mmCIF file of C-alpha atoms in Angstrom:
data_model
loop_
_atom_site.group_PDB
_atom_site.id
_atom_site.type_symbol
_atom_site.label_atom_id
_atom_site.label_comp_id
_atom_site.label_asym_id
_atom_site.label_seq_id
_atom_site.Cartn_x
_atom_site.Cartn_y
_atom_site.Cartn_z
ATOM 1 C CA UNK A 1469 23.765 60.111 27.165
ATOM 2 C CA UNK A 1470 22.108 56.695 27.371
ATOM 3 C CA UNK A 1471 21.539 54.517 24.308
ATOM 4 C CA UNK A 1472 18.688 52.023 24.171
ATOM 5 C CA UNK A 1473 19.048 48.785 22.301
ATOM 6 C CA UNK A 1474 16.358 46.256 21.435
ATOM 7 C CA UNK A 1475 17.813 42.761 21.572
ATOM 8 C CA UNK A 1476 16.049 39.655 20.306
ATOM 9 C CA UNK A 1477 17.403 36.209 21.090
ATOM 10 C CA UNK A 1478 15.927 33.172 19.359
ATOM 11 C CA UNK A 1479 16.667 29.494 19.611
ATOM 12 C CA UNK A 1480 14.603 28.126 16.743
ATOM 13 C CA UNK A 1481 16.176 24.915 15.477
ATOM 14 C CA UNK A 1482 17.207 25.373 11.861
ATOM 15 C CA UNK A 1483 16.372 22.522 9.506
ATOM 16 C CA UNK A 1484 18.166 22.384 6.174
ATOM 17 C CA UNK A 1485 15.858 20.293 3.987
ATOM 18 C CA UNK A 1486 18.628 19.228 1.614
ATOM 19 C CA UNK A 1487 20.912 18.041 4.425
ATOM 20 C CA UNK A 1488 17.944 16.267 6.024
ATOM 21 C CA UNK A 1489 17.346 14.440 2.757
ATOM 22 C CA UNK A 1490 20.988 13.372 2.599
ATOM 23 C CA UNK A 1491 20.810 12.128 6.192
ATOM 24 C CA UNK A 1492 17.592 10.211 5.498
ATOM 25 C CA UNK A 1493 19.145 8.708 2.376
ATOM 26 C CA UNK A 1494 21.853 7.223 4.582
ATOM 27 C CA UNK A 1495 24.873 9.233 3.456
ATOM 28 C CA UNK A 1496 27.772 9.720 5.856
ATOM 29 C CA UNK A 1497 28.859 13.252 6.777
ATOM 30 C CA UNK A 1498 31.796 13.097 4.363
ATOM 31 C CA UNK A 1499 29.628 11.837 1.513
ATOM 32 C CA UNK A 1500 27.004 14.506 2.269
ATOM 33 C CA UNK A 1501 29.680 17.221 2.219
ATOM 34 C CA UNK A 1502 30.980 15.945 -1.127
ATOM 35 C CA UNK A 1503 27.467 15.969 -2.593
ATOM 36 C CA UNK A 1504 26.829 19.487 -1.317
ATOM 37 C CA UNK A 1505 30.100 20.689 -2.833
ATOM 38 C CA UNK A 1506 29.175 19.063 -6.130
ATOM 39 C CA UNK A 1507 25.835 20.887 -6.011
ATOM 40 C CA UNK A 1508 27.700 24.213 -5.854
ATOM 41 C CA UNK A 1509 26.983 25.217 -2.262
ATOM 42 C CA UNK A 1510 30.424 26.782 -1.760
ATOM 43 C CA UNK A 1511 30.012 29.098 -4.747
ATOM 44 C CA UNK A 1512 26.449 29.972 -3.769
ATOM 45 C CA UNK A 1513 27.274 30.895 -0.172
ATOM 46 C CA UNK A 1514 30.947 31.875 -0.260
ATOM 47 C CA UNK A 1515 31.586 29.461 2.611
ATOM 48 C CA UNK A 1516 34.830 27.552 3.068
ATOM 49 C CA UNK A 1517 35.126 23.775 2.991
ATOM 50 C CA UNK A 1518 35.788 23.769 6.750
ATOM 51 C CA UNK A 1519 32.611 25.747 7.450
ATOM 52 C CA UNK A 1520 30.607 23.401 5.201
ATOM 53 C CA UNK A 1521 32.001 20.372 7.049
ATOM 54 C CA UNK A 1522 31.103 21.907 10.406
ATOM 55 C CA UNK A 1523 27.627 22.929 9.204
ATOM 56 C CA UNK A 1524 26.880 19.431 7.905
ATOM 57 C CA UNK A 1525 28.102 17.784 11.115
ATOM 58 C CA UNK A 1526 25.984 20.164 13.184
ATOM 59 C CA UNK A 1527 22.849 19.279 11.184
ATOM 60 C CA UNK A 1528 23.598 15.560 11.472
ATOM 61 C CA UNK A 1529 23.956 15.841 15.265
ATOM 62 C CA UNK A 1530 20.593 17.592 15.427
ATOM 63 C CA UNK A 1531 18.919 14.931 13.287
ATOM 64 C CA UNK A 1532 20.368 12.139 15.434
ATOM 65 C CA UNK A 1533 18.965 13.798 18.557
ATOM 66 C CA UNK A 1534 15.585 14.283 16.888
ATOM 67 C CA UNK A 1535 15.403 10.685 15.702
ATOM 68 C CA UNK A 1536 14.275 9.205 19.019
ATOM 69 C CA UNK A 1537 11.412 11.735 19.033
ATOM 70 C CA UNK A 1538 10.496 10.853 15.460
ATOM 71 C CA UNK A 1539 9.980 7.255 16.553
ATOM 72 C CA UNK A 1540 6.949 8.549 18.499
ATOM 73 C CA UNK A 1541 5.911 11.738 16.658
ATOM 74 C CA UNK A 1542 3.579 13.150 19.370
ATOM 75 C CA UNK A 1543 6.682 13.453 21.568
ATOM 76 C CA UNK A 1544 8.197 15.795 18.991
ATOM 77 C CA UNK A 1545 5.185 18.081 19.326
ATOM 78 C CA UNK A 1546 5.264 18.187 23.120
ATOM 79 C CA UNK A 1547 9.020 18.377 23.820
ATOM 80 C CA UNK A 1548 10.630 21.715 24.749
ATOM 81 C CA UNK A 1549 14.267 21.121 23.842
ATOM 82 C CA UNK A 1550 13.958 21.901 20.134
ATOM 83 C CA UNK A 1551 11.991 24.972 19.104
ATOM 84 C CA UNK A 1552 10.599 23.861 15.760
ATOM 85 C CA UNK A 1553 7.592 25.503 14.085
ATOM 86 C CA UNK A 1554 4.593 23.176 13.499
ATOM 87 C CA UNK A 1555 5.050 23.244 9.726
ATOM 88 C CA UNK A 1556 8.646 22.100 10.139
ATOM 89 C CA UNK A 1557 7.625 19.394 12.593
ATOM 90 C CA UNK A 1558 5.169 18.057 10.017
ATOM 91 C CA UNK A 1559 7.893 18.082 7.363
ATOM 92 C CA UNK A 1560 10.318 16.198 9.627
ATOM 93 C CA UNK A 1561 7.737 13.499 10.382
ATOM 94 C CA UNK A 1562 6.442 13.112 6.845
ATOM 95 C CA UNK A 1563 9.887 12.802 5.300
ATOM 96 C CA UNK A 1564 11.235 10.518 8.018
ATOM 97 C CA UNK A 1565 8.429 8.041 7.327
ATOM 98 C CA UNK A 1566 8.427 8.464 3.556
ATOM 99 C CA UNK A 1567 9.602 5.401 1.645
ATOM 100 C CA UNK A 1568 11.052 4.500 -1.726
ATOM 101 C CA UNK A 1569 8.773 2.737 -4.206
ATOM 102 C CA UNK A 1570 11.584 0.336 -5.131
ATOM 103 C CA UNK A 1571 12.106 -0.609 -1.482
ATOM 104 C CA UNK A 1572 8.472 -1.116 -0.511
ATOM 105 C CA UNK A 1573 7.899 -3.343 -3.555
ATOM 106 C CA UNK A 1574 10.652 -5.644 -2.289
ATOM 107 C CA UNK A 1575 9.124 -6.123 1.176
ATOM 108 C CA UNK A 1576 5.390 -5.675 0.532
ATOM 109 C CA UNK A 1577 3.464 -8.675 1.845
ATOM 110 C CA UNK A 1578 6.433 -10.133 3.695
ATOM 111 C CA UNK A 1579 6.491 -10.701 7.426
ATOM 112 C CA UNK A 1580 8.141 -7.735 9.157
ATOM 113 C CA UNK A 1581 10.551 -9.963 11.057
ATOM 114 C CA UNK A 1582 14.262 -10.476 11.620
ATOM 115 C CA UNK A 1583 14.272 -12.930 8.735
ATOM 116 C CA UNK A 1584 13.166 -10.255 6.280
ATOM 117 C CA UNK A 1585 15.545 -7.741 7.839
ATOM 118 C CA UNK A 1586 18.441 -10.072 7.005
ATOM 119 C CA UNK A 1587 17.563 -9.616 3.323
ATOM 120 C CA UNK A 1588 18.113 -5.860 3.437
ATOM 121 C CA UNK A 1589 21.712 -6.163 2.212
ATOM 122 C CA UNK A 1590 20.463 -7.835 -0.963
ATOM 123 C CA UNK A 1591 17.605 -5.349 -1.336
ATOM 124 C CA UNK A 1592 20.050 -2.459 -0.978
ATOM 125 C CA UNK A 1593 22.304 -3.911 -3.671
ATOM 126 C CA UNK A 1594 19.350 -4.582 -5.990
ATOM 127 C CA UNK A 1595 17.655 -1.187 -5.619
ATOM 128 C CA UNK A 1596 20.679 1.087 -5.154
ATOM 129 C CA UNK A 1597 19.164 2.443 -1.924
ATOM 130 C CA UNK A 1598 21.698 2.701 0.880
ATOM 131 C CA UNK A 1599 21.546 -0.008 3.529
ATOM 132 C CA UNK A 1600 21.031 2.609 6.218
ATOM 133 C CA UNK A 1601 18.001 3.987 4.408
ATOM 134 C CA UNK A 1602 16.623 0.464 3.859
ATOM 135 C CA UNK A 1603 16.921 -0.217 7.584
ATOM 136 C CA UNK A 1604 15.174 3.032 8.481
ATOM 137 C CA UNK A 1605 12.285 2.295 6.126
ATOM 138 C CA UNK A 1606 11.942 -1.300 7.315
ATOM 139 C CA UNK A 1607 12.056 -0.273 10.971
ATOM 140 C CA UNK A 1608 9.418 2.373 10.280
ATOM 141 C CA UNK A 1609 7.084 -0.221 8.742
ATOM 142 C CA UNK A 1610 7.630 -2.554 11.687
ATOM 143 C CA UNK A 1611 7.179 0.222 14.264
ATOM 144 C CA UNK A 1612 3.843 1.325 12.809
ATOM 145 C CA UNK A 1613 2.684 -2.302 12.553
ATOM 146 C CA UNK A 1614 3.483 -2.984 16.219
ATOM 147 C CA UNK A 1615 1.703 0.144 17.425
ATOM 148 C CA UNK A 1616 -1.578 -0.402 15.559
ATOM 149 C CA UNK A 1617 -1.882 -4.196 15.330
ATOM 150 C CA UNK A 1618 -3.992 -4.548 18.495
ATOM 151 C CA UNK A 1619 -6.079 -1.399 18.071
ATOM 152 C CA UNK A 1620 -9.774 -1.169 17.326
ATOM 153 C CA UNK A 1621 -11.021 1.212 14.714
ATOM 154 C CA UNK A 1622 -9.948 2.356 11.282
ATOM 155 C CA UNK A 1623 -6.406 1.289 10.442
ATOM 156 C CA UNK A 1624 -5.597 4.495 8.552
ATOM 157 C CA UNK A 1625 -7.146 6.669 11.274
ATOM 158 C CA UNK A 1626 -5.193 4.892 14.018
ATOM 159 C CA UNK A 1627 -1.958 5.381 12.100
ATOM 160 C CA UNK A 1628 -2.737 9.037 11.459
ATOM 161 C CA UNK A 1629 -3.596 9.640 15.099
ATOM 162 C CA UNK A 1630 -0.521 7.960 16.582
ATOM 163 C CA UNK A 1631 2.061 9.044 14.000
ATOM 164 C CA UNK A 1632 0.605 12.359 12.785
ATOM 165 C CA UNK A 1633 0.927 11.430 9.110
ATOM 166 C CA UNK A 1634 -0.798 13.163 6.242
ATOM 167 C CA UNK A 1635 -3.915 11.389 5.005
ATOM 168 C CA UNK A 1636 -2.097 9.967 1.978
ATOM 169 C CA UNK A 1637 0.847 8.615 3.961
ATOM 170 C CA UNK A 1638 -1.465 7.108 6.593
ATOM 171 C CA UNK A 1639 -3.402 5.279 3.878
ATOM 172 C CA UNK A 1640 -0.177 4.024 2.317
ATOM 173 C CA UNK A 1641 0.996 2.685 5.667
ATOM 174 C CA UNK A 1642 -2.421 1.087 6.215
ATOM 175 C CA UNK A 1643 -1.876 -0.835 2.965
ATOM 176 C CA UNK A 1644 1.632 -1.889 4.043
ATOM 177 C CA UNK A 1645 0.373 -3.092 7.436
ATOM 178 C CA UNK A 1646 -2.613 -4.875 5.850
ATOM 179 C CA UNK A 1647 -0.402 -6.680 3.340
ATOM 180 C CA UNK A 1648 2.148 -7.653 6.008
ATOM 181 C CA UNK A 1649 -0.604 -9.023 8.244
ATOM 182 C CA UNK A 1650 -2.236 -11.099 5.486
ATOM 183 C CA UNK A 1651 1.039 -12.008 3.744
ATOM 184 C CA UNK A 1652 -0.186 -11.400 0.189
ATOM 185 C CA UNK A 1653 2.257 -12.580 -2.465
ATOM 186 C CA UNK A 1654 3.572 -9.639 -4.496
ATOM 187 C CA UNK A 1655 7.047 -10.788 -5.555
ATOM 188 C CA UNK A 1656 6.246 -13.298 -8.314
ATOM 189 C CA UNK A 1657 7.575 -12.407 -11.741
ATOM 190 C CA UNK A 1658 4.102 -12.044 -13.256
ATOM 191 C CA UNK A 1659 3.284 -9.394 -10.631
ATOM 192 C CA UNK A 1660 6.367 -7.250 -11.188
ATOM 193 C CA UNK A 1661 4.534 -4.903 -13.554
ATOM 194 C CA UNK A 1662 2.320 -3.776 -10.667
ATOM 195 C CA UNK A 1663 3.303 -0.736 -8.624
ATOM 196 C CA UNK A 1664 2.897 -0.183 -4.902
ATOM 197 C CA UNK A 1665 0.074 2.203 -5.803
ATOM 198 C CA UNK A 1666 -1.775 -0.635 -7.571
ATOM 199 C CA UNK A 1667 -1.556 -2.866 -4.504
ATOM 200 C CA UNK A 1668 -2.405 -0.005 -2.117
ATOM 201 C CA UNK A 1669 -5.539 0.735 -4.139
ATOM 202 C CA UNK A 1670 -6.643 -2.894 -3.826
ATOM 203 C CA UNK A 1671 -5.758 -2.964 -0.124
ATOM 204 C CA UNK A 1672 -8.035 -0.005 0.503
ATOM 205 C CA UNK A 1673 -10.940 -1.734 -1.259
ATOM 206 C CA UNK A 1674 -10.412 -4.958 0.686
ATOM 207 C CA UNK A 1675 -10.171 -3.101 4.010
ATOM 208 C CA UNK A 1676 -13.432 -1.310 3.231
ATOM 209 C CA UNK A 1677 -15.336 -4.426 2.151
ATOM 210 C CA UNK A 1678 -13.692 -7.714 3.145
ATOM 211 C CA UNK A 1679 -12.442 -7.170 6.702
ATOM 212 C CA UNK A 1680 -14.201 -7.677 10.023
ATOM 213 C CA UNK A 1681 -14.462 -3.915 10.337
ATOM 214 C CA UNK A 1682 -16.510 -3.738 7.148
ATOM 215 C CA UNK A 1683 -19.426 -5.285 9.053
ATOM 216 C CA UNK A 1684 -18.661 -4.642 12.750
ATOM 217 C CA UNK A 1685 -16.795 -1.545 13.917
ATOM 218 C CA UNK A 1686 -16.451 -2.955 17.455
ATOM 219 C CA UNK A 1687 -14.311 -5.945 16.499
ATOM 220 C CA UNK A 1688 -10.665 -6.036 17.584
ATOM 221 C CA UNK A 1689 -8.134 -5.702 14.727
ATOM 222 C CA UNK A 1690 -11.111 -4.803 12.529
ATOM 223 C CA UNK A 1691 -9.140 -3.509 9.558
ATOM 224 C CA UNK A 1692 -6.220 -5.924 9.905
ATOM 225 C CA UNK A 1693 -7.934 -9.270 9.434
ATOM 226 C CA UNK A 1694 -10.103 -10.527 6.612
ATOM 227 C CA UNK A 1695 -13.589 -11.601 7.679
ATOM 228 C CA UNK A 1696 -13.211 -15.400 7.954
ATOM 229 C CA UNK A 1697 -16.970 -15.983 7.957
ATOM 230 C CA UNK A 1698 -17.260 -13.997 4.728
ATOM 231 C CA UNK A 1699 -14.457 -16.035 3.157
ATOM 232 C CA UNK A 1700 -16.176 -19.269 4.184
ATOM 233 C CA UNK A 1701 -19.483 -18.074 2.726
ATOM 234 C CA UNK A 1702 -17.831 -17.376 -0.639
ATOM 235 C CA UNK A 1703 -17.962 -21.102 -1.351
ATOM 236 C CA UNK A 1704 -21.695 -20.606 -1.947
ATOM 237 C CA UNK A 1705 -20.854 -18.694 -5.125
ATOM 238 C CA UNK A 1706 -19.634 -21.891 -6.823
ATOM 239 C CA UNK A 1707 -23.206 -22.619 -7.857
ATOM 240 C CA UNK A 1708 -22.789 -19.915 -10.517
ATOM 241 C CA UNK A 1709 -20.405 -22.172 -12.450
ATOM 242 C CA UNK A 1710 -21.342 -25.604 -11.094
ATOM 243 C CA UNK A 1711 -24.987 -25.281 -12.164
ATOM 244 C CA UNK A 1712 -24.956 -25.499 -15.976
ATOM 245 C CA UNK A 1713 -28.330 -23.774 -16.325
ATOM 246 C CA UNK A 1714 -27.224 -20.813 -14.187
ATOM 247 C CA UNK A 1715 -23.918 -20.563 -16.064
ATOM 248 C CA UNK A 1716 -25.664 -20.620 -19.454
ATOM 249 C CA UNK A 1717 -28.246 -18.063 -18.352
ATOM 250 C CA UNK A 1718 -25.592 -15.782 -16.905
ATOM 251 C CA UNK A 1719 -23.662 -15.949 -20.177
ATOM 252 C CA UNK A 1720 -26.809 -15.253 -22.179
ATOM 253 C CA UNK A 1721 -27.692 -12.186 -20.098
ATOM 254 C CA UNK A 1722 -24.161 -10.754 -20.374
ATOM 255 C CA UNK A 1723 -23.975 -11.381 -24.126
ATOM 256 C CA UNK A 1724 -27.389 -9.793 -24.702
ATOM 257 C CA UNK A 1725 -26.370 -6.694 -22.746
ATOM 258 C CA UNK A 1726 -23.012 -6.306 -24.500
ATOM 259 C CA UNK A 1727 -23.788 -7.269 -28.110
ATOM 260 C CA UNK A 1728 -22.776 -4.338 -30.313
ATOM 261 C CA UNK A 1729 -21.049 -2.546 -27.432
ATOM 262 C CA UNK A 1730 -17.900 -4.625 -27.031
ATOM 263 C CA UNK A 1731 -15.020 -4.554 -29.490
ATOM 264 C CA UNK A 1732 -13.913 -8.003 -28.354
ATOM 265 C CA UNK A 1733 -17.437 -9.455 -28.193
ATOM 266 C CA UNK A 1734 -16.625 -12.693 -30.040
ATOM 267 C CA UNK A 1735 -13.586 -13.308 -27.813
ATOM 268 C CA UNK A 1736 -15.657 -12.608 -24.696
ATOM 269 C CA UNK A 1737 -18.466 -14.906 -25.850
ATOM 270 C CA UNK A 1738 -16.046 -17.742 -26.609
ATOM 271 C CA UNK A 1739 -14.159 -17.363 -23.309
ATOM 272 C CA UNK A 1740 -17.015 -16.389 -20.975
ATOM 273 C CA UNK A 1741 -17.263 -19.688 -19.130
ATOM 274 C CA UNK A 1742 -13.500 -19.915 -18.522
ATOM 275 C CA UNK A 1743 -13.400 -16.337 -17.220
ATOM 276 C CA UNK A 1744 -16.429 -16.907 -14.988
ATOM 277 C CA UNK A 1745 -15.008 -20.145 -13.584
ATOM 278 C CA UNK A 1746 -11.747 -18.351 -12.864
ATOM 279 C CA UNK A 1747 -13.395 -15.488 -10.964
ATOM 280 C CA UNK A 1748 -15.772 -17.718 -9.011
ATOM 281 C CA UNK A 1749 -13.121 -20.318 -8.182
ATOM 282 C CA UNK A 1750 -10.842 -17.607 -6.816
ATOM 283 C CA UNK A 1751 -13.633 -16.745 -4.377
ATOM 284 C CA UNK A 1752 -14.290 -20.355 -3.419
ATOM 285 C CA UNK A 1753 -10.626 -21.000 -2.585
ATOM 286 C CA UNK A 1754 -10.211 -18.069 -0.177
ATOM 287 C CA UNK A 1755 -10.943 -20.323 2.793
ATOM 288 C CA UNK A 1756 -7.301 -21.474 2.691
ATOM 289 C CA UNK A 1757 -4.473 -19.209 3.864
ATOM 290 C CA UNK A 1758 -2.246 -20.110 0.922
ATOM 291 C CA UNK A 1759 -4.965 -19.165 -1.555
ATOM 292 C CA UNK A 1760 -5.518 -15.878 0.271
ATOM 293 C CA UNK A 1761 -1.807 -15.172 -0.057
ATOM 294 C CA UNK A 1762 -1.938 -16.025 -3.792
ATOM 295 C CA UNK A 1763 -4.980 -13.830 -4.510
ATOM 296 C CA UNK A 1764 -3.167 -11.453 -6.860
ATOM 297 C CA UNK A 1765 -1.323 -14.263 -8.633
ATOM 298 C CA UNK A 1766 -4.666 -15.991 -9.253
ATOM 299 C CA UNK A 1767 -6.380 -12.819 -10.488
ATOM 300 C CA UNK A 1768 -3.599 -12.181 -12.985
ATOM 301 C CA UNK A 1769 -3.527 -15.806 -14.162
ATOM 302 C CA UNK A 1770 -7.292 -16.370 -14.319
ATOM 303 C CA UNK A 1771 -8.451 -13.031 -15.695
ATOM 304 C CA UNK A 1772 -5.805 -10.441 -16.560
ATOM 305 C CA UNK A 1773 -3.581 -12.666 -18.720
ATOM 306 C CA UNK A 1774 -6.416 -14.299 -20.741
ATOM 307 C CA UNK A 1775 -7.957 -10.904 -21.493
ATOM 308 C CA UNK A 1776 -4.594 -9.402 -22.313
ATOM 309 C CA UNK A 1777 -3.781 -12.267 -24.700
ATOM 310 C CA UNK A 1778 -7.019 -11.485 -26.562
ATOM 311 C CA UNK A 1779 -6.094 -7.767 -26.598
ATOM 312 C CA UNK A 1780 -9.061 -6.512 -24.596
ATOM 313 C CA UNK A 1781 -8.926 -2.727 -24.211
ATOM 314 C CA UNK A 1782 -9.485 -1.450 -20.679
ATOM 315 C CA UNK A 1783 -12.846 0.037 -21.647
ATOM 316 C CA UNK A 1784 -14.118 -3.385 -22.739
ATOM 317 C CA UNK A 1785 -12.843 -4.966 -19.519
ATOM 318 C CA UNK A 1786 -14.815 -2.360 -17.553
ATOM 319 C CA UNK A 1787 -17.998 -2.931 -19.558
ATOM 320 C CA UNK A 1788 -17.710 -6.692 -19.182
ATOM 321 C CA UNK A 1789 -17.073 -6.642 -15.427
ATOM 322 C CA UNK A 1790 -19.973 -4.250 -14.859
ATOM 323 C CA UNK A 1791 -22.429 -6.439 -16.766
ATOM 324 C CA UNK A 1792 -20.947 -9.656 -15.379
ATOM 325 C CA UNK A 1793 -21.604 -8.317 -11.869
ATOM 326 C CA UNK A 1794 -25.063 -6.781 -12.269
ATOM 327 C CA UNK A 1795 -26.694 -9.502 -14.396
ATOM 328 C CA UNK A 1796 -26.353 -11.967 -11.522
ATOM 329 C CA UNK A 1797 -29.256 -10.089 -9.914
ATOM 330 C CA UNK A 1798 -31.472 -11.352 -12.739
ATOM 331 C CA UNK A 1799 -30.706 -15.028 -12.049
ATOM 332 C CA UNK A 1800 -33.854 -16.340 -10.348
ATOM 333 C CA UNK A 1801 -32.161 -19.460 -9.016
ATOM 334 C CA UNK A 1802 -29.357 -17.579 -7.251
ATOM 335 C CA UNK A 1803 -29.865 -16.730 -3.574
ATOM 336 C CA UNK A 1804 -26.617 -15.035 -2.544
ATOM 337 C CA UNK A 1805 -26.929 -11.547 -4.038
ATOM 338 C CA UNK A 1806 -25.514 -9.607 -1.052
ATOM 339 C CA UNK A 1807 -22.543 -11.970 -0.785
ATOM 340 C CA UNK A 1808 -21.921 -11.651 -4.522
ATOM 341 C CA UNK A 1809 -21.994 -7.848 -4.376
ATOM 342 C CA UNK A 1810 -19.601 -7.722 -1.422
ATOM 343 C CA UNK A 1811 -17.188 -9.937 -3.336
ATOM 344 C CA UNK A 1812 -17.509 -8.469 -6.818
ATOM 345 C CA UNK A 1813 -17.621 -4.778 -5.879
ATOM 346 C CA UNK A 1814 -14.095 -5.144 -4.514
ATOM 347 C CA UNK A 1815 -12.872 -7.610 -7.110
ATOM 348 C CA UNK A 1816 -14.079 -5.445 -10.007
ATOM 349 C CA UNK A 1817 -12.166 -2.438 -8.687
ATOM 350 C CA UNK A 1818 -9.022 -4.505 -8.162
ATOM 351 C CA UNK A 1819 -9.159 -6.135 -11.593
ATOM 352 C CA UNK A 1820 -9.558 -2.795 -13.341
ATOM 353 C CA UNK A 1821 -6.507 -1.520 -11.455
ATOM 354 C CA UNK A 1822 -4.488 -4.676 -12.220
ATOM 355 C CA UNK A 1823 -5.386 -4.601 -15.905
ATOM 356 C CA UNK A 1824 -2.791 -2.608 -17.837
ATOM 357 C CA UNK A 1825 -3.798 -2.907 -21.489
#
């Protein structure tokens, strides 16, 4: 009598998400085992300590072998050594390139160089993130920067195409690359209240409106570099505060539009000229690299802090900025409407994001 058996052999690579997290967080095998024991894995599975040690080591070996592929994610998709389902491949990539808010705030706007890398010991001690994890995150930022810095086209799209990130992660990395390239100051004490999300929001607005790519999609490094000609032209806006008649008329138009609608109307009326000079002078100074780097410091000093000291609610800030922007179109003596809109459309969005009432 002959018996028939159906045999199925599979070689799908198993990925334990919890162990992967521990590996990404920079824990050694022994520390990872201890953390898994503390989480109750032995009781849950009935495994012995020796089996848990072996299982953890096996996962770590797999992750180390996968790491070189994760440095160039398309290679992970096309290799044949590890049989990993597409959904798992996406998870591996997304989590490998994920970053800690506390870490990115420490390096945002800094040059991604050996000099910054030397500071990782201090950053690790300050944030409580393991040094190994800090190095991985820093190297990821630098790797993405190097790959896309010479490319034409949308920064976020290039990142997404070459690293297979989700849309959100690609946009976050676009902000990191943009800030590193333009060296915006983010570390000053008065900026510490701002999150990475605040800066990323502003980066996206500037990429859309202030870069070379905003006006010419065929320019090299289109989303990396600010449009120098645009920055030079911003000096023309100084007439709005240098010409007393224009300044007085602008104030009159804004006050007429907002009378009875603004809770802080008297404060706005008294401080209008100082606020307007601050916003226009920020624009006029962007021809110098140092002033570009200090953009967020200047916006907080010249607008956010004065409004905050007068207790402006966010709704009033929004009403004021809207009227401040649109009433310029009613100034007969002003001839730079398109330039003004390109500047203020972005600045208004950034200021509303920076203003935490």
